[in-house]
Coordinates of C-alpha atoms and ligand atoms in Angstrom, one line a residue:
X13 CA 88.0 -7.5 80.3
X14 CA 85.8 -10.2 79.0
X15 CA 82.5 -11.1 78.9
X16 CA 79.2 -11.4 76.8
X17 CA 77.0 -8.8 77.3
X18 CA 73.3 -8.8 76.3
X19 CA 72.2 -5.0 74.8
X20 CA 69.2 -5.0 74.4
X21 CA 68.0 -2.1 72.3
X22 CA 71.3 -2.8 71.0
X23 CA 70.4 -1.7 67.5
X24 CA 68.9 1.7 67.8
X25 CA 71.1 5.0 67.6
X26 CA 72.9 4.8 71.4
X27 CA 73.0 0.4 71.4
X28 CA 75.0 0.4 68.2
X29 CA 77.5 2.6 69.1
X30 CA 77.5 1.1 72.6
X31 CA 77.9 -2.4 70.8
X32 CA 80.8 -0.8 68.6
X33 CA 82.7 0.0 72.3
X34 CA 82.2 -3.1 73.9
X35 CA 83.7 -4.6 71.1
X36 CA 86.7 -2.5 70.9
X37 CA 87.2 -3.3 75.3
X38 CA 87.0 -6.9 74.5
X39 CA 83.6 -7.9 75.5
X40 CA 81.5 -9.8 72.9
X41 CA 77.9 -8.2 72.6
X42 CA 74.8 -10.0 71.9
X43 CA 72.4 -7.8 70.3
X44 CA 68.2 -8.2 71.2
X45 CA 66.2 -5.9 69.2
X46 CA 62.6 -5.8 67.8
X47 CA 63.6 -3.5 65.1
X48 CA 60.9 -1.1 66.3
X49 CA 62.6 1.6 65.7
X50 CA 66.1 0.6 63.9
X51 CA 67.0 -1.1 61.1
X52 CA 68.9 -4.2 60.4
X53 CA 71.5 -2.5 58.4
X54 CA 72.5 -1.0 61.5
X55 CA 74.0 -4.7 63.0
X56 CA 75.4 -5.0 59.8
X57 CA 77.6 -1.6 59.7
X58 CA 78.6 -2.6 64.0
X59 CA 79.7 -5.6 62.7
X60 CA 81.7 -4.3 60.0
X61 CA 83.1 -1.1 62.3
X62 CA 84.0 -4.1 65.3
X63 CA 85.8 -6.2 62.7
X64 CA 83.3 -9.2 64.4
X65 CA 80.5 -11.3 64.1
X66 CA 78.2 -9.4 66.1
X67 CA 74.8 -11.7 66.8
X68 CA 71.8 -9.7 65.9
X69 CA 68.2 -11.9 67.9
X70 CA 65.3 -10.1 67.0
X71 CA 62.7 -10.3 69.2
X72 CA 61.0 -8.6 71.8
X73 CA 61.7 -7.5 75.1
X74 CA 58.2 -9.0 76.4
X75 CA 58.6 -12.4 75.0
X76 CA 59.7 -14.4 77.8
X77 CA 59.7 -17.7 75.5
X78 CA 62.3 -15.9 73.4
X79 CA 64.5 -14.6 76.2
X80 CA 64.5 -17.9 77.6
X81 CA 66.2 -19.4 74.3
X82 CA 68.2 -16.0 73.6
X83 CA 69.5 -16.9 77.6
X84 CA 70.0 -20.5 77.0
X85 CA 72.1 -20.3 73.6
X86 CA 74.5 -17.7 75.3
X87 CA 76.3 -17.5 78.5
X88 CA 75.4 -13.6 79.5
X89 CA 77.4 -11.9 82.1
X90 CA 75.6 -9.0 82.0
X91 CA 72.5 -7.0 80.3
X92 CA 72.7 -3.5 78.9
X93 CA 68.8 -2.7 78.5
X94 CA 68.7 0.5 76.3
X95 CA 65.1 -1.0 74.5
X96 CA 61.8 0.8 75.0
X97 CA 60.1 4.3 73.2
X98 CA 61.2 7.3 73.8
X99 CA 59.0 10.0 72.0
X100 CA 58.2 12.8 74.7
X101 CA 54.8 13.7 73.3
X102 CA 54.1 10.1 72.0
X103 CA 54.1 9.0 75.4
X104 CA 51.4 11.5 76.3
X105 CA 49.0 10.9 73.5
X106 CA 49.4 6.7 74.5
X107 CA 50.9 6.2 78.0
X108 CA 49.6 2.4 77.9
X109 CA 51.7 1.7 74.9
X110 CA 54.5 3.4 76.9
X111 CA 54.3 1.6 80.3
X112 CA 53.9 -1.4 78.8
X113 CA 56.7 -1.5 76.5
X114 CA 59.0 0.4 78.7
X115 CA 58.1 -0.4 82.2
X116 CA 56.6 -4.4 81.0
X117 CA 59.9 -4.9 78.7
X118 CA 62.3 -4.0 82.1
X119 CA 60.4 -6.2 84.0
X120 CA 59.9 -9.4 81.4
X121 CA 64.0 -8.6 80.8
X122 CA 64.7 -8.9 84.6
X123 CA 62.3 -12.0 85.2
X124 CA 64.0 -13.7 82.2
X125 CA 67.7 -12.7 84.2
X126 CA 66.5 -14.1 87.5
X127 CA 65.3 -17.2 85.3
X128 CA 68.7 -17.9 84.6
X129 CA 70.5 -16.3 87.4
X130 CA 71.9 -13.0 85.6
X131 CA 71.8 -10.4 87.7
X132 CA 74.1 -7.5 86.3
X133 CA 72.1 -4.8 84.8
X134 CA 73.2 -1.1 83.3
X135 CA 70.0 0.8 82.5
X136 CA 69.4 3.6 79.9
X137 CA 67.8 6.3 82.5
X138 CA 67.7 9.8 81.3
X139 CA 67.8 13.3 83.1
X140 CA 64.1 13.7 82.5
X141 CA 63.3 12.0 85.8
X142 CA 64.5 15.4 87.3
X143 CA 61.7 17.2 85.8
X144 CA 62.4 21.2 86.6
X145 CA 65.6 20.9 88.5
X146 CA 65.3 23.5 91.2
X147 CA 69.3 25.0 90.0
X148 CA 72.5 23.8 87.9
X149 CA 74.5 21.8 87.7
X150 CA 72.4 18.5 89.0
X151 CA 73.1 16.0 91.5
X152 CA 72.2 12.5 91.4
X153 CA 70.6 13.4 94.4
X154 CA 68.5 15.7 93.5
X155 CA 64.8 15.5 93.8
X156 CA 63.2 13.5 90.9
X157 CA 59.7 13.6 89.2
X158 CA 59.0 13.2 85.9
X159 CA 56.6 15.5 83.9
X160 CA 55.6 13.2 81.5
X161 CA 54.7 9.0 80.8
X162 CA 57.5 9.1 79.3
X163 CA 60.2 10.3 82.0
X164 CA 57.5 8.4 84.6
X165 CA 58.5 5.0 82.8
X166 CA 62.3 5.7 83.5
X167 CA 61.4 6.4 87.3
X168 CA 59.6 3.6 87.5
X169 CA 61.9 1.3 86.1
X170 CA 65.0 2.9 88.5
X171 CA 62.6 2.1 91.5
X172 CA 61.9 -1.6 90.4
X173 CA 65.7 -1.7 90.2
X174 CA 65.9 -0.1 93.4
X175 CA 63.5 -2.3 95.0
X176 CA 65.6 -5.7 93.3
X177 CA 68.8 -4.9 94.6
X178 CA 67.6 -4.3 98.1
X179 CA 65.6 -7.7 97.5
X180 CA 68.2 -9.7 97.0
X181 CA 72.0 -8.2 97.4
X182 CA 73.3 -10.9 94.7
X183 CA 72.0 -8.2 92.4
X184 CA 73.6 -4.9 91.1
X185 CA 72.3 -2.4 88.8
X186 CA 73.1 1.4 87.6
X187 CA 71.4 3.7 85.9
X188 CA 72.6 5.6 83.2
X189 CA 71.2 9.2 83.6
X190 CA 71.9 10.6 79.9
X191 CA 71.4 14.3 79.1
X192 CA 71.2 15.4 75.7
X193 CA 73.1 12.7 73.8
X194 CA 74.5 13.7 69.8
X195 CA 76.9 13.1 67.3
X196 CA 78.0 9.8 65.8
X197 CA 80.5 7.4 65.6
X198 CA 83.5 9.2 63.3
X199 CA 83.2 6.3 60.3
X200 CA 79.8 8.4 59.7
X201 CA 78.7 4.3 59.3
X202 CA 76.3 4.8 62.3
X203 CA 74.3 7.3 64.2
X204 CA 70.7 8.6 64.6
X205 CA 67.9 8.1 62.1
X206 CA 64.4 9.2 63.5
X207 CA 61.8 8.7 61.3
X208 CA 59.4 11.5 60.0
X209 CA 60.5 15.3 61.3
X210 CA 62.8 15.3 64.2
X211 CA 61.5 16.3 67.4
X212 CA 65.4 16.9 68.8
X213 CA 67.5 19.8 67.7
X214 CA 70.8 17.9 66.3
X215 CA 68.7 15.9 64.0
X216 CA 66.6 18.8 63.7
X217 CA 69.8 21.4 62.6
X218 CA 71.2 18.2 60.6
X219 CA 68.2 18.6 58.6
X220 CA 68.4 22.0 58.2
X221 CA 72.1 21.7 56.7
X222 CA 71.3 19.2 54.5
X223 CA 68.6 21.2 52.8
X224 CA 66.1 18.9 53.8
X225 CA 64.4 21.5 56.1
X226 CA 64.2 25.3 55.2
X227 CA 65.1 26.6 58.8
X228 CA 65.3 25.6 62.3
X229 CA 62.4 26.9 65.0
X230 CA 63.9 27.9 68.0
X231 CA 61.7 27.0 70.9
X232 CA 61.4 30.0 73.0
X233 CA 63.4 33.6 73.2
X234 CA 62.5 34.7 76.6
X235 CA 63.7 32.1 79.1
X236 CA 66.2 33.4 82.0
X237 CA 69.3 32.1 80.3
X238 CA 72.1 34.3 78.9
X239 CA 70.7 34.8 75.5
X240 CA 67.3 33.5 76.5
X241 CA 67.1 30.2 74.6
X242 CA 67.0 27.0 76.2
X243 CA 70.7 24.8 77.6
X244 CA 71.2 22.1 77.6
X245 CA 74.7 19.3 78.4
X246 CA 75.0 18.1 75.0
X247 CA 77.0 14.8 75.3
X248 CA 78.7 13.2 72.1
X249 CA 77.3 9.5 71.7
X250 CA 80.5 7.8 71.6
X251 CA 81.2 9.7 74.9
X252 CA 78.3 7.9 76.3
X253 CA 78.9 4.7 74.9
X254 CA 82.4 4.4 76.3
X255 CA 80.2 4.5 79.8
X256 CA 78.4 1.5 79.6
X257 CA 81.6 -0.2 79.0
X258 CA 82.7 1.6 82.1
X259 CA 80.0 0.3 84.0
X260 CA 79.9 -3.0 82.6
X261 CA 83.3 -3.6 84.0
X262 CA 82.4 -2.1 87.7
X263 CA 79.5 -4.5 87.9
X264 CA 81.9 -7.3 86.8
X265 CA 84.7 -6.8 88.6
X266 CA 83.0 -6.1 92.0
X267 CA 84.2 -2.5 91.8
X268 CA 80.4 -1.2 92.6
X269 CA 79.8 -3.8 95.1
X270 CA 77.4 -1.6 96.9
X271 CA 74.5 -3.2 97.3
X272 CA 72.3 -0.5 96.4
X273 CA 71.1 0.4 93.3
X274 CA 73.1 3.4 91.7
X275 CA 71.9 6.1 89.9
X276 CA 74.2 8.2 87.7
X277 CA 74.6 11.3 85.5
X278 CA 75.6 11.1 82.1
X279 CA 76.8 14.7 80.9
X280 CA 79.6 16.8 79.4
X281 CA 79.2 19.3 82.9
X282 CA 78.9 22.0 80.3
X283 CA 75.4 23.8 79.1
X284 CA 74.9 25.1 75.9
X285 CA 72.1 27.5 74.4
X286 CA 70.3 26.7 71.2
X287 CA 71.8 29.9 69.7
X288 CA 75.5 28.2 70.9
X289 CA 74.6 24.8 68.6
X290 CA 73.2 26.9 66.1
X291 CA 77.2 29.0 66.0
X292 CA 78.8 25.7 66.0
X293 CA 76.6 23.8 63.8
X294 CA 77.6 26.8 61.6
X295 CA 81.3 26.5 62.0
X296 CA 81.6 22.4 61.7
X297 CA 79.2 22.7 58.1
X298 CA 80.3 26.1 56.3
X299 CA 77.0 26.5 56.1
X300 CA 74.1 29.1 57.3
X301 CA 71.7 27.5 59.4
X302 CA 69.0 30.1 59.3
X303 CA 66.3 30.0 62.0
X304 CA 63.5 31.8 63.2
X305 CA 62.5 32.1 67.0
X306 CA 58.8 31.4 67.8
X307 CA 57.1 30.5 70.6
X308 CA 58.5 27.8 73.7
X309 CA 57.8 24.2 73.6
X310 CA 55.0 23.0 76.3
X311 CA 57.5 21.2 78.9
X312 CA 60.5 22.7 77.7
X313 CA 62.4 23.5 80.8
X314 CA 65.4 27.0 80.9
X315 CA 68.4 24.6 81.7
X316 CA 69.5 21.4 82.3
X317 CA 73.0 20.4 82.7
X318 CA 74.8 17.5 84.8
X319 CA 77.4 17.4 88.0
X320 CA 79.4 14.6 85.8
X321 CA 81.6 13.9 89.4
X322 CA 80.0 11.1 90.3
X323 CA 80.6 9.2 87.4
X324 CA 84.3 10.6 87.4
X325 CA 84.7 9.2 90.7
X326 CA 82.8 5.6 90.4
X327 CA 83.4 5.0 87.1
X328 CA 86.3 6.8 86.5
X329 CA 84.8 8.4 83.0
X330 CA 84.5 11.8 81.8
X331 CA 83.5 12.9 78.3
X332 CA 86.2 13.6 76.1
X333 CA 84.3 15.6 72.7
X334 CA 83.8 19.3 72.9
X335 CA 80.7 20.6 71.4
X336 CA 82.4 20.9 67.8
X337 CA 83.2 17.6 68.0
X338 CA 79.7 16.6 68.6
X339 CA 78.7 19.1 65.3
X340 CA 81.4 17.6 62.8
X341 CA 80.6 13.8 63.4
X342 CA 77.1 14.5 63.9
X343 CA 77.4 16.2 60.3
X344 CA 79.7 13.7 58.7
X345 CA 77.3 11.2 59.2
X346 CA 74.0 12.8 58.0
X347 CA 76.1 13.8 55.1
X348 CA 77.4 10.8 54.1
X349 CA 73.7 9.0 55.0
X350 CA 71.6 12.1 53.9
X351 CA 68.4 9.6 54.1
X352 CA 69.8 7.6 57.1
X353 CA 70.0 3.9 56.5
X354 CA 67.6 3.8 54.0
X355 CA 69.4 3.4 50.5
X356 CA 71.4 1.0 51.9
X357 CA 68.4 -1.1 52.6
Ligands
NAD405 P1 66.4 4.1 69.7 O1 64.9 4.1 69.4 O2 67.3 4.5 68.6 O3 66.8 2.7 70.2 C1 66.0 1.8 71.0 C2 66.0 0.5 70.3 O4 65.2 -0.4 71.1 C3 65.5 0.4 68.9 O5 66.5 -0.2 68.1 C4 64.2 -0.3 69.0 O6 63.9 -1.1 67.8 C5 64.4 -1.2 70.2 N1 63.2 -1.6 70.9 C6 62.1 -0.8 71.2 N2 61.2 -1.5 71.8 C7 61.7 -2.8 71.9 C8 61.2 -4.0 72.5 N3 60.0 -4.0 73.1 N4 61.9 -5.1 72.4 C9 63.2 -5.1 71.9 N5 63.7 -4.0 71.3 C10 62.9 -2.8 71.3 O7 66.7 5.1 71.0 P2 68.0 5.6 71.6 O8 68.1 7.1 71.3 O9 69.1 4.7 71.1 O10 67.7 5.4 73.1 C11 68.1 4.2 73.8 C12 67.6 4.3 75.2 O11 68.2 5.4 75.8 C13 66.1 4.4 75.3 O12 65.7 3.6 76.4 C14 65.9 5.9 75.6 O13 64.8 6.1 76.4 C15 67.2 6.2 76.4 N6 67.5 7.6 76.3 C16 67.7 8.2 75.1 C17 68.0 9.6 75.0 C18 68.1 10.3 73.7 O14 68.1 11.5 73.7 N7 68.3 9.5 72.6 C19 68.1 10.4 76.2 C20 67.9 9.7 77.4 C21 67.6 8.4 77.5
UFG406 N1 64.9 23.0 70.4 C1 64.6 24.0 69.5 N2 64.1 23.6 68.2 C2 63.9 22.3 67.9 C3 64.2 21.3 68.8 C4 64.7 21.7 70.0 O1 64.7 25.1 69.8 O2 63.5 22.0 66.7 C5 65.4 23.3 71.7 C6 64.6 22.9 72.9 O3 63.6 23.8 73.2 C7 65.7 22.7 73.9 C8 66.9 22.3 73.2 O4 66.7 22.7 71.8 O5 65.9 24.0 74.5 C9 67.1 20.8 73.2 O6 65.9 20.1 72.8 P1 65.9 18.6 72.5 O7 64.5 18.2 72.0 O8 67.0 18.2 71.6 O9 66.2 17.9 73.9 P2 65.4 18.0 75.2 O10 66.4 18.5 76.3 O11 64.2 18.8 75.1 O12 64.9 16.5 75.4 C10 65.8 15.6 75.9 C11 65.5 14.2 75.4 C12 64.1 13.7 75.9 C13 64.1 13.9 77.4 C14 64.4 15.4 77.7 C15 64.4 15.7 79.2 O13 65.4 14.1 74.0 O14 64.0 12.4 75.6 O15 65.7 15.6 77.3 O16 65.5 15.3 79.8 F1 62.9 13.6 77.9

């Protein structure tokens, strides 16, 4: 299919290798990005992996005088909105920040579609909005509340979306419940690069291998789970990308012609327990991986994994990297980029 497809938050760890995807299906991406949290070597490396001139707009999200031209200088199908922060415990220490950036940058994005009559959108949501699921796997219908500013943005945003579509059926919007996405594309040319220490336990463990970090903390011994640390549905990144382009091409071919607003799960269908990653973190580096269990997180929930059906059924995807998969490319690339994109700079 063809098509050009604005991503906003097209440059951070997920966009890029979303951008990389669309590419490869056929669509030509347009990339919006304040560079917030990303860097613009990242474009540059998309780019090269696409074999295309991949526009990279910086600006932000807010700027309605900027969308207007970024809307005017390119014919958009169709708006992948992966931009906003997404720091669990950031949000709590400065939930303004976060509702205005997350829940004011969806809304300034979806005024500025309206404006010029765009009215396709695939959303980056995230499992969080199911708080403490009540069991395993999870639904799309379960019940949702968020524990945090954080996962509140991402329900708020779903409900605006929810609340546009029934406004005006001309409109259609999914979103993308992700689990616990990981890994990086196989070049090792792209993939995550959090600043300062990693609150997430891939970048965490990648770390930890690359001797940047001394061990890994386990967050918690005692939950009800078979070896009593935490699962979760790790989902390889590339995985996930390969959804949006999925979705791109059910909102533009009429497939999802519902007229409601859809939410749907990311996942593998498959939990995993810290102890698990740590094994094959171990196998895919050749390398020990000590850790140390202390005490839970705050907010840490037992387990969280997905009921990946509906998206089989809808969108016909399912994830297609097993767990090792997700270690080796994850480690390829933070070996290869053992200080992310920063010497390239
Ligand atoms: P990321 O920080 O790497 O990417 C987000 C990008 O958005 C960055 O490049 C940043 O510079 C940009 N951005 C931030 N604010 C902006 C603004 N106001 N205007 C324009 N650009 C802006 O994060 P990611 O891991 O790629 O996540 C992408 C999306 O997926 C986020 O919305 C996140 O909440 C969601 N999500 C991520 C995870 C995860 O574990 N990584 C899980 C569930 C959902
Ligand atoms: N963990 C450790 N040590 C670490 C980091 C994590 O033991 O240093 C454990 C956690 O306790 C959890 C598992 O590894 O059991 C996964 O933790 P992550 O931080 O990688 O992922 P979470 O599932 O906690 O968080 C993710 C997203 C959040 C989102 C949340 C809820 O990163 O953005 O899911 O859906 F809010």
């Amino acid at each position: 299919m063809t098509g050009t497809i604005l991503v906003a938050g097209g440059n951070g760890y997920i966009g890029s290798h979303v951008v990389v995807e669309l590419a490869a299906a056929g669509f030509r991406p347009v990339i919006v990005d304040n560079l917030a949290n990303s860097k613009p070597e990242a474009a540059r490396r998309v780019a090269a992996i696409a074999g295309a001139k991949v526009p990279l707009l910086v600006g932000d999200v807010r700027d309605g005088a900027f969308l207007d031209a970024v809307f005017e200088a390119h014919d958009i199908d169709l708006v992948i909105h992966l931009a906003g922060l997404k720091a669990v415990g950031e949000s709590v220490a400065e939930p303004l920040r976060y509702y205005d950036v997350n829940v004011g940058g969806a809304v300034g994005l979806l005024a500025a579609m309206r404006r010029h009559r765009v009215r396709r959108m695939v959303f980056s949501s995230s499992a969080t909005v199911y708080g403490d699921p009540v069991s395993v796997p999870i639904t799309e219908d379960f019940a949702t509340g968020a524990t945090n500013p954080y996962g509140r943005t991402k329900l708020m945003i779903e409900e605006i979306l929810a609340d546009l579509v029934a406004s005006d059926p001309a409109w259609r919007a999914v979103s993308l419940r992700y689990f616990n996405p990981v890994g990086a594309h196989e070049s090792a040319q792209i993939g995550e690069d959090p600043n300062g220490i990693p609150n997430n336990l891939f970048p965490f463990i990648a770390q930890v291998a690359v001797g940047r970090r001394e061990k890994l903390s386990v967050f918690g011994g005692d939950y009800g789970t078979p070896d009593g640390t935490g699962v979760r549905d790790y989902i390889h990144v590339v995985d996930l990308a390969r959804a949006h382009v999925k979705a791109a091409e059910a909102l533009l071919s009429g497939a999802l012609a519902t007229g409601a607003h859809l939410p749907i799960n990311l996942g593998t269908g498959r939990g995993f327990s810290v102890l698990d990653v740590v094994h094959a973190w171990r196998r895919a580096t050749n390398r020990p991986i000590p850790y140390e269990v202390v005490e839970r997180r705050p907010g840490d929930i037992a387990a969280c994994y997905a009921d990946p059906r509906l998206a089989a059924s809808l969108l016909d995807w399912r994830a297609g990297f097993d767990l090792d998969a997700m270690c080796r490319d994850h480690w390829r690339w933070q070996s290869r980029n053992p200080n992310g994109y920063e010497e390239a700079a």
